[in-house]
PDB file of C-alpha atoms in Angstrom:
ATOM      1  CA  UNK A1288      89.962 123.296  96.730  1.00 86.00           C
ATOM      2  CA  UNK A1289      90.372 121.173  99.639  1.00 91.00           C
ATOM      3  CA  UNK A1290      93.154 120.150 101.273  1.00 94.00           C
ATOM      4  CA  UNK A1291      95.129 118.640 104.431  1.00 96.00           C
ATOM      5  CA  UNK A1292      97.423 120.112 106.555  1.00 95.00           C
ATOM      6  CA  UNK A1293      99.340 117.235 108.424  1.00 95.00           C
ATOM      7  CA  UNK A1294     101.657 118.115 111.368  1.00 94.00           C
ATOM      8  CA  UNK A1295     103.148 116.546 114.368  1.00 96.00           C
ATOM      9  CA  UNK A1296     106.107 114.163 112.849  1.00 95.00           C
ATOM     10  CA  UNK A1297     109.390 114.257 114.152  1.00 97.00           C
ATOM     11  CA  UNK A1298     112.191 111.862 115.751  1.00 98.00           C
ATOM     12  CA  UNK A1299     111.366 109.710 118.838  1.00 98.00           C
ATOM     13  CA  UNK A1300     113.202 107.048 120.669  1.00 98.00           C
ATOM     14  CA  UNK A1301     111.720 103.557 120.728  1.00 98.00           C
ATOM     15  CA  UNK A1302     108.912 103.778 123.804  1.00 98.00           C
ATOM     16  CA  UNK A1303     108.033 107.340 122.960  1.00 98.00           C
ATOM     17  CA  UNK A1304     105.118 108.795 121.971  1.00 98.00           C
ATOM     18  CA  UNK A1305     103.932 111.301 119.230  1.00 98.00           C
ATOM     19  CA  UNK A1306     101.052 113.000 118.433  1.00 98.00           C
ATOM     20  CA  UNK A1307      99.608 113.593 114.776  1.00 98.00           C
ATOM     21  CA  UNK A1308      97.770 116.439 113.032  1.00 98.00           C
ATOM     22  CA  UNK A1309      95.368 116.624 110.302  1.00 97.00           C
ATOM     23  CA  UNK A1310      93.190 119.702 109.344  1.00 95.00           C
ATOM     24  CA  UNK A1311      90.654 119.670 106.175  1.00 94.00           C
ATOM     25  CA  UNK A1312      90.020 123.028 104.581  1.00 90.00           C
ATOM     26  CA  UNK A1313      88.183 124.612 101.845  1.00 90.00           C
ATOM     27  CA  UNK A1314      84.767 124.398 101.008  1.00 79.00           C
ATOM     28  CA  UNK A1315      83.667 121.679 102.551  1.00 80.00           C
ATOM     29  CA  UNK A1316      80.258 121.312 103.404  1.00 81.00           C
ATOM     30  CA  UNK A1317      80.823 117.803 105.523  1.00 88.00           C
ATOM     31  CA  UNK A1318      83.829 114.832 106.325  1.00 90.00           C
ATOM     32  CA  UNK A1319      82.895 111.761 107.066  1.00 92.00           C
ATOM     33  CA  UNK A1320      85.371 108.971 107.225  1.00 95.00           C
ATOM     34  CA  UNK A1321      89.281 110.199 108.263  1.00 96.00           C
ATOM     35  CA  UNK A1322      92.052 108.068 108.684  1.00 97.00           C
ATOM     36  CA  UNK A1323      96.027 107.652 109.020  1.00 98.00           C
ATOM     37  CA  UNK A1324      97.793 105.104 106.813  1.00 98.00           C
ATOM     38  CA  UNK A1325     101.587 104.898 106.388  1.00 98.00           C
ATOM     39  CA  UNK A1326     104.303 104.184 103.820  1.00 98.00           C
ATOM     40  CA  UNK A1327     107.740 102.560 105.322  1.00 97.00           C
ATOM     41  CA  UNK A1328     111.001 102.926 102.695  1.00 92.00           C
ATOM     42  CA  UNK A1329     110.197  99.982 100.199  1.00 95.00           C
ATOM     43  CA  UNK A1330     106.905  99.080 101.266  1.00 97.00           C
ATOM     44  CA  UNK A1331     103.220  99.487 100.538  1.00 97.00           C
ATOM     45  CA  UNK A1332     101.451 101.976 101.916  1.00 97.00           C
ATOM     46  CA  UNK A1333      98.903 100.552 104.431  1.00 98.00           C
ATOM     47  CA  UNK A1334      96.102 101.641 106.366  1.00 98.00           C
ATOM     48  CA  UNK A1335      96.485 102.467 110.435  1.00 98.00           C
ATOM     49  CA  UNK A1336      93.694 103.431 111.821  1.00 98.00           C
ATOM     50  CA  UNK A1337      90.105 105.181 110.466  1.00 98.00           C
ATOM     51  CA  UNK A1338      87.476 106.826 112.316  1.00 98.00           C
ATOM     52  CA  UNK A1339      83.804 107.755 110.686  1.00 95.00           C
ATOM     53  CA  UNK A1340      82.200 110.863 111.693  1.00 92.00           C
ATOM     54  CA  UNK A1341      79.885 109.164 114.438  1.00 93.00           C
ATOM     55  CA  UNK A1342      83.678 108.353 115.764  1.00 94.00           C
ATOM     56  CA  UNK A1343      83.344 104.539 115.196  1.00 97.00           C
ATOM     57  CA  UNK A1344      87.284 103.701 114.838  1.00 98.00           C
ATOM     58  CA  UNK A1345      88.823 100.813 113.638  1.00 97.00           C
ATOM     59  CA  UNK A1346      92.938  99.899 113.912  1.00 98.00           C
ATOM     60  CA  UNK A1347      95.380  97.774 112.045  1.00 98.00           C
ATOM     61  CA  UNK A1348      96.477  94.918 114.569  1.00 97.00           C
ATOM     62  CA  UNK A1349      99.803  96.349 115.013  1.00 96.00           C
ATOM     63  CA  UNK A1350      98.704  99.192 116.646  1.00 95.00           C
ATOM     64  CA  UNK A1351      95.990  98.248 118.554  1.00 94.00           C
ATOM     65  CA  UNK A1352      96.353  99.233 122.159  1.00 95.00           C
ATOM     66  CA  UNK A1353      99.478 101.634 121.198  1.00 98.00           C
ATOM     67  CA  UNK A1354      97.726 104.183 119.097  1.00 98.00           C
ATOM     68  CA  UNK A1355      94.623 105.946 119.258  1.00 98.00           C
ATOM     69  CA  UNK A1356      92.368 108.061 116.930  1.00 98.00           C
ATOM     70  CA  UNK A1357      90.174 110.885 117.105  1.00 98.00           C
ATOM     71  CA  UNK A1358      88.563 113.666 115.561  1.00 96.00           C
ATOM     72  CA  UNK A1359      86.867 116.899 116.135  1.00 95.00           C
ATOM     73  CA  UNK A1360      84.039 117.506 113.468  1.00 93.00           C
ATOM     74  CA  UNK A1361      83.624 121.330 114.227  1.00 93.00           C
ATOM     75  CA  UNK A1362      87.301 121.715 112.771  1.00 93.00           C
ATOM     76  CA  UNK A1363      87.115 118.937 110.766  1.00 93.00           C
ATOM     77  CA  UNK A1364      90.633 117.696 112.038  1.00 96.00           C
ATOM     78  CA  UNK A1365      91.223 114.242 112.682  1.00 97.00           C
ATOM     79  CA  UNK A1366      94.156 113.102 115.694  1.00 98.00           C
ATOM     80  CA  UNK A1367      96.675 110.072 116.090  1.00 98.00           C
ATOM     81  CA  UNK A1368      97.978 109.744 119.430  1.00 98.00           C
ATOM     82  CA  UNK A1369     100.788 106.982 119.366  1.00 98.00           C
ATOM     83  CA  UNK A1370     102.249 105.802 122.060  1.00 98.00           C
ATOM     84  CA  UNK A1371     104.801 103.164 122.791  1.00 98.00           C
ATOM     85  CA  UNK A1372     106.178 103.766 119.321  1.00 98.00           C
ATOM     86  CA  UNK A1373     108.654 101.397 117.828  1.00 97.00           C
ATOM     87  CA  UNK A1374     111.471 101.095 114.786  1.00 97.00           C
ATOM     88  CA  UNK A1375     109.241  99.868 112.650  1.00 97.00           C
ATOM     89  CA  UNK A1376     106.683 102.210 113.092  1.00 98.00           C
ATOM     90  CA  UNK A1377     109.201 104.707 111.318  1.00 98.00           C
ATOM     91  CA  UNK A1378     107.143 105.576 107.928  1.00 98.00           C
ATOM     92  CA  UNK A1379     105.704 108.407 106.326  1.00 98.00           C
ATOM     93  CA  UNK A1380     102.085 109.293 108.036  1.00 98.00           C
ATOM     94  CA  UNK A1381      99.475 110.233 105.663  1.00 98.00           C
ATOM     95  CA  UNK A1382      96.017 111.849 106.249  1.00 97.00           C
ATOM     96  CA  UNK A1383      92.768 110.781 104.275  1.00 97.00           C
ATOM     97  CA  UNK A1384      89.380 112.287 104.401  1.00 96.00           C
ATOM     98  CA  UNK A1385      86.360 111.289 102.524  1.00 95.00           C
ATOM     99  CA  UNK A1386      84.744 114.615 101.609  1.00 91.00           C
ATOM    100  CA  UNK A1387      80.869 114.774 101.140  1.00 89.00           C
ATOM    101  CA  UNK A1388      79.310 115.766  97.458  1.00 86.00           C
ATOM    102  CA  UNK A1389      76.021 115.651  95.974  1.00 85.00           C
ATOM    103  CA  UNK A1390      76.869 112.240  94.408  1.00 89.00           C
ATOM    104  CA  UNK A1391      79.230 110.704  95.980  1.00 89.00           C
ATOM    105  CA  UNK A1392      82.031 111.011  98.653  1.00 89.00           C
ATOM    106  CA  UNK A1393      85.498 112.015  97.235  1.00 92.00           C
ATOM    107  CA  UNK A1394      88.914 111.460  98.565  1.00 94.00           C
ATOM    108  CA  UNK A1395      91.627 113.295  99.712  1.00 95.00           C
ATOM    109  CA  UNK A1396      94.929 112.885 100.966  1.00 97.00           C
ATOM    110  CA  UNK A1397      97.177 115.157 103.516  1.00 96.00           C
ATOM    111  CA  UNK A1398     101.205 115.522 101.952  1.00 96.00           C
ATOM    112  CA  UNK A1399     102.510 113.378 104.752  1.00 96.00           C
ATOM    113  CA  UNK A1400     104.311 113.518 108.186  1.00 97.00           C
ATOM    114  CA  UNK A1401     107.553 111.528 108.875  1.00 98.00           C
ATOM    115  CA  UNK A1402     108.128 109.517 111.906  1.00 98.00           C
ATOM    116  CA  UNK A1403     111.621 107.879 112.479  1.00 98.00           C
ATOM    117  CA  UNK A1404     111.615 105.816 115.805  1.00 98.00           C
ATOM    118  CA  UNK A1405     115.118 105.645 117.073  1.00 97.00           C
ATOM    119  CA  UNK A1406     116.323 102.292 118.777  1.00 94.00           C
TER     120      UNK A1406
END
């Protein structure tokens, strides 16, 4: 059964950075897209940032040049680095992976990773 480990949440003041975790495990033959979304108290939960496995990466505008993605495919772990992190970046952080099968790719998604950005 697959699944995603997500780690590197916590409590930051505004300006601070943070750095996010994802591992896929369990029988999986390849990944191919990864990405962070997040859900804020209230609010839909919305994509941040997504990188394919040829490392093409795209961002939501409101983190563009604050955050960063990345991924190494040998351990099938996928990276946010966020810096300059504000209040409203405080949300729960979720992990997605698009797992390879023989007819299609199949979703998954981590349990989520709180950040709270302290003013």
């Amino acid at each position: 059964q697959v699944q995603l480990v997500e780690s590197g949440g916590g409590l930051v003041q505004a300006g601070g950075s943070l750095r996010l975790s994802c591992a896929a495990s369990g029988g999986i033959f390849r990944v191919n897209a990864m990405g962070w979304y997040r859900q804020a108290p209230g609010k839909q939960r919305e994509l941040v940032a997504t990188i394919t496995s040829g490392s093409s990466t795209n961002y939501a505008d409101f983190v563009k040049g604050r955050f960063t993605i990345s991924r190494d495919n040998a351990k099938n772990t996928v990276y946010l680095q966020m810096n300059s992190l504000k209040p409203e970046d405080t949300a729960v952080y979720y992990c997605n992976a698009l797992v390879y099968g023989v007819t299609r790719d199949y979703p998954y998604w981590g349990q989520g990773t709180q950040v709270t950005v302290s003013s």
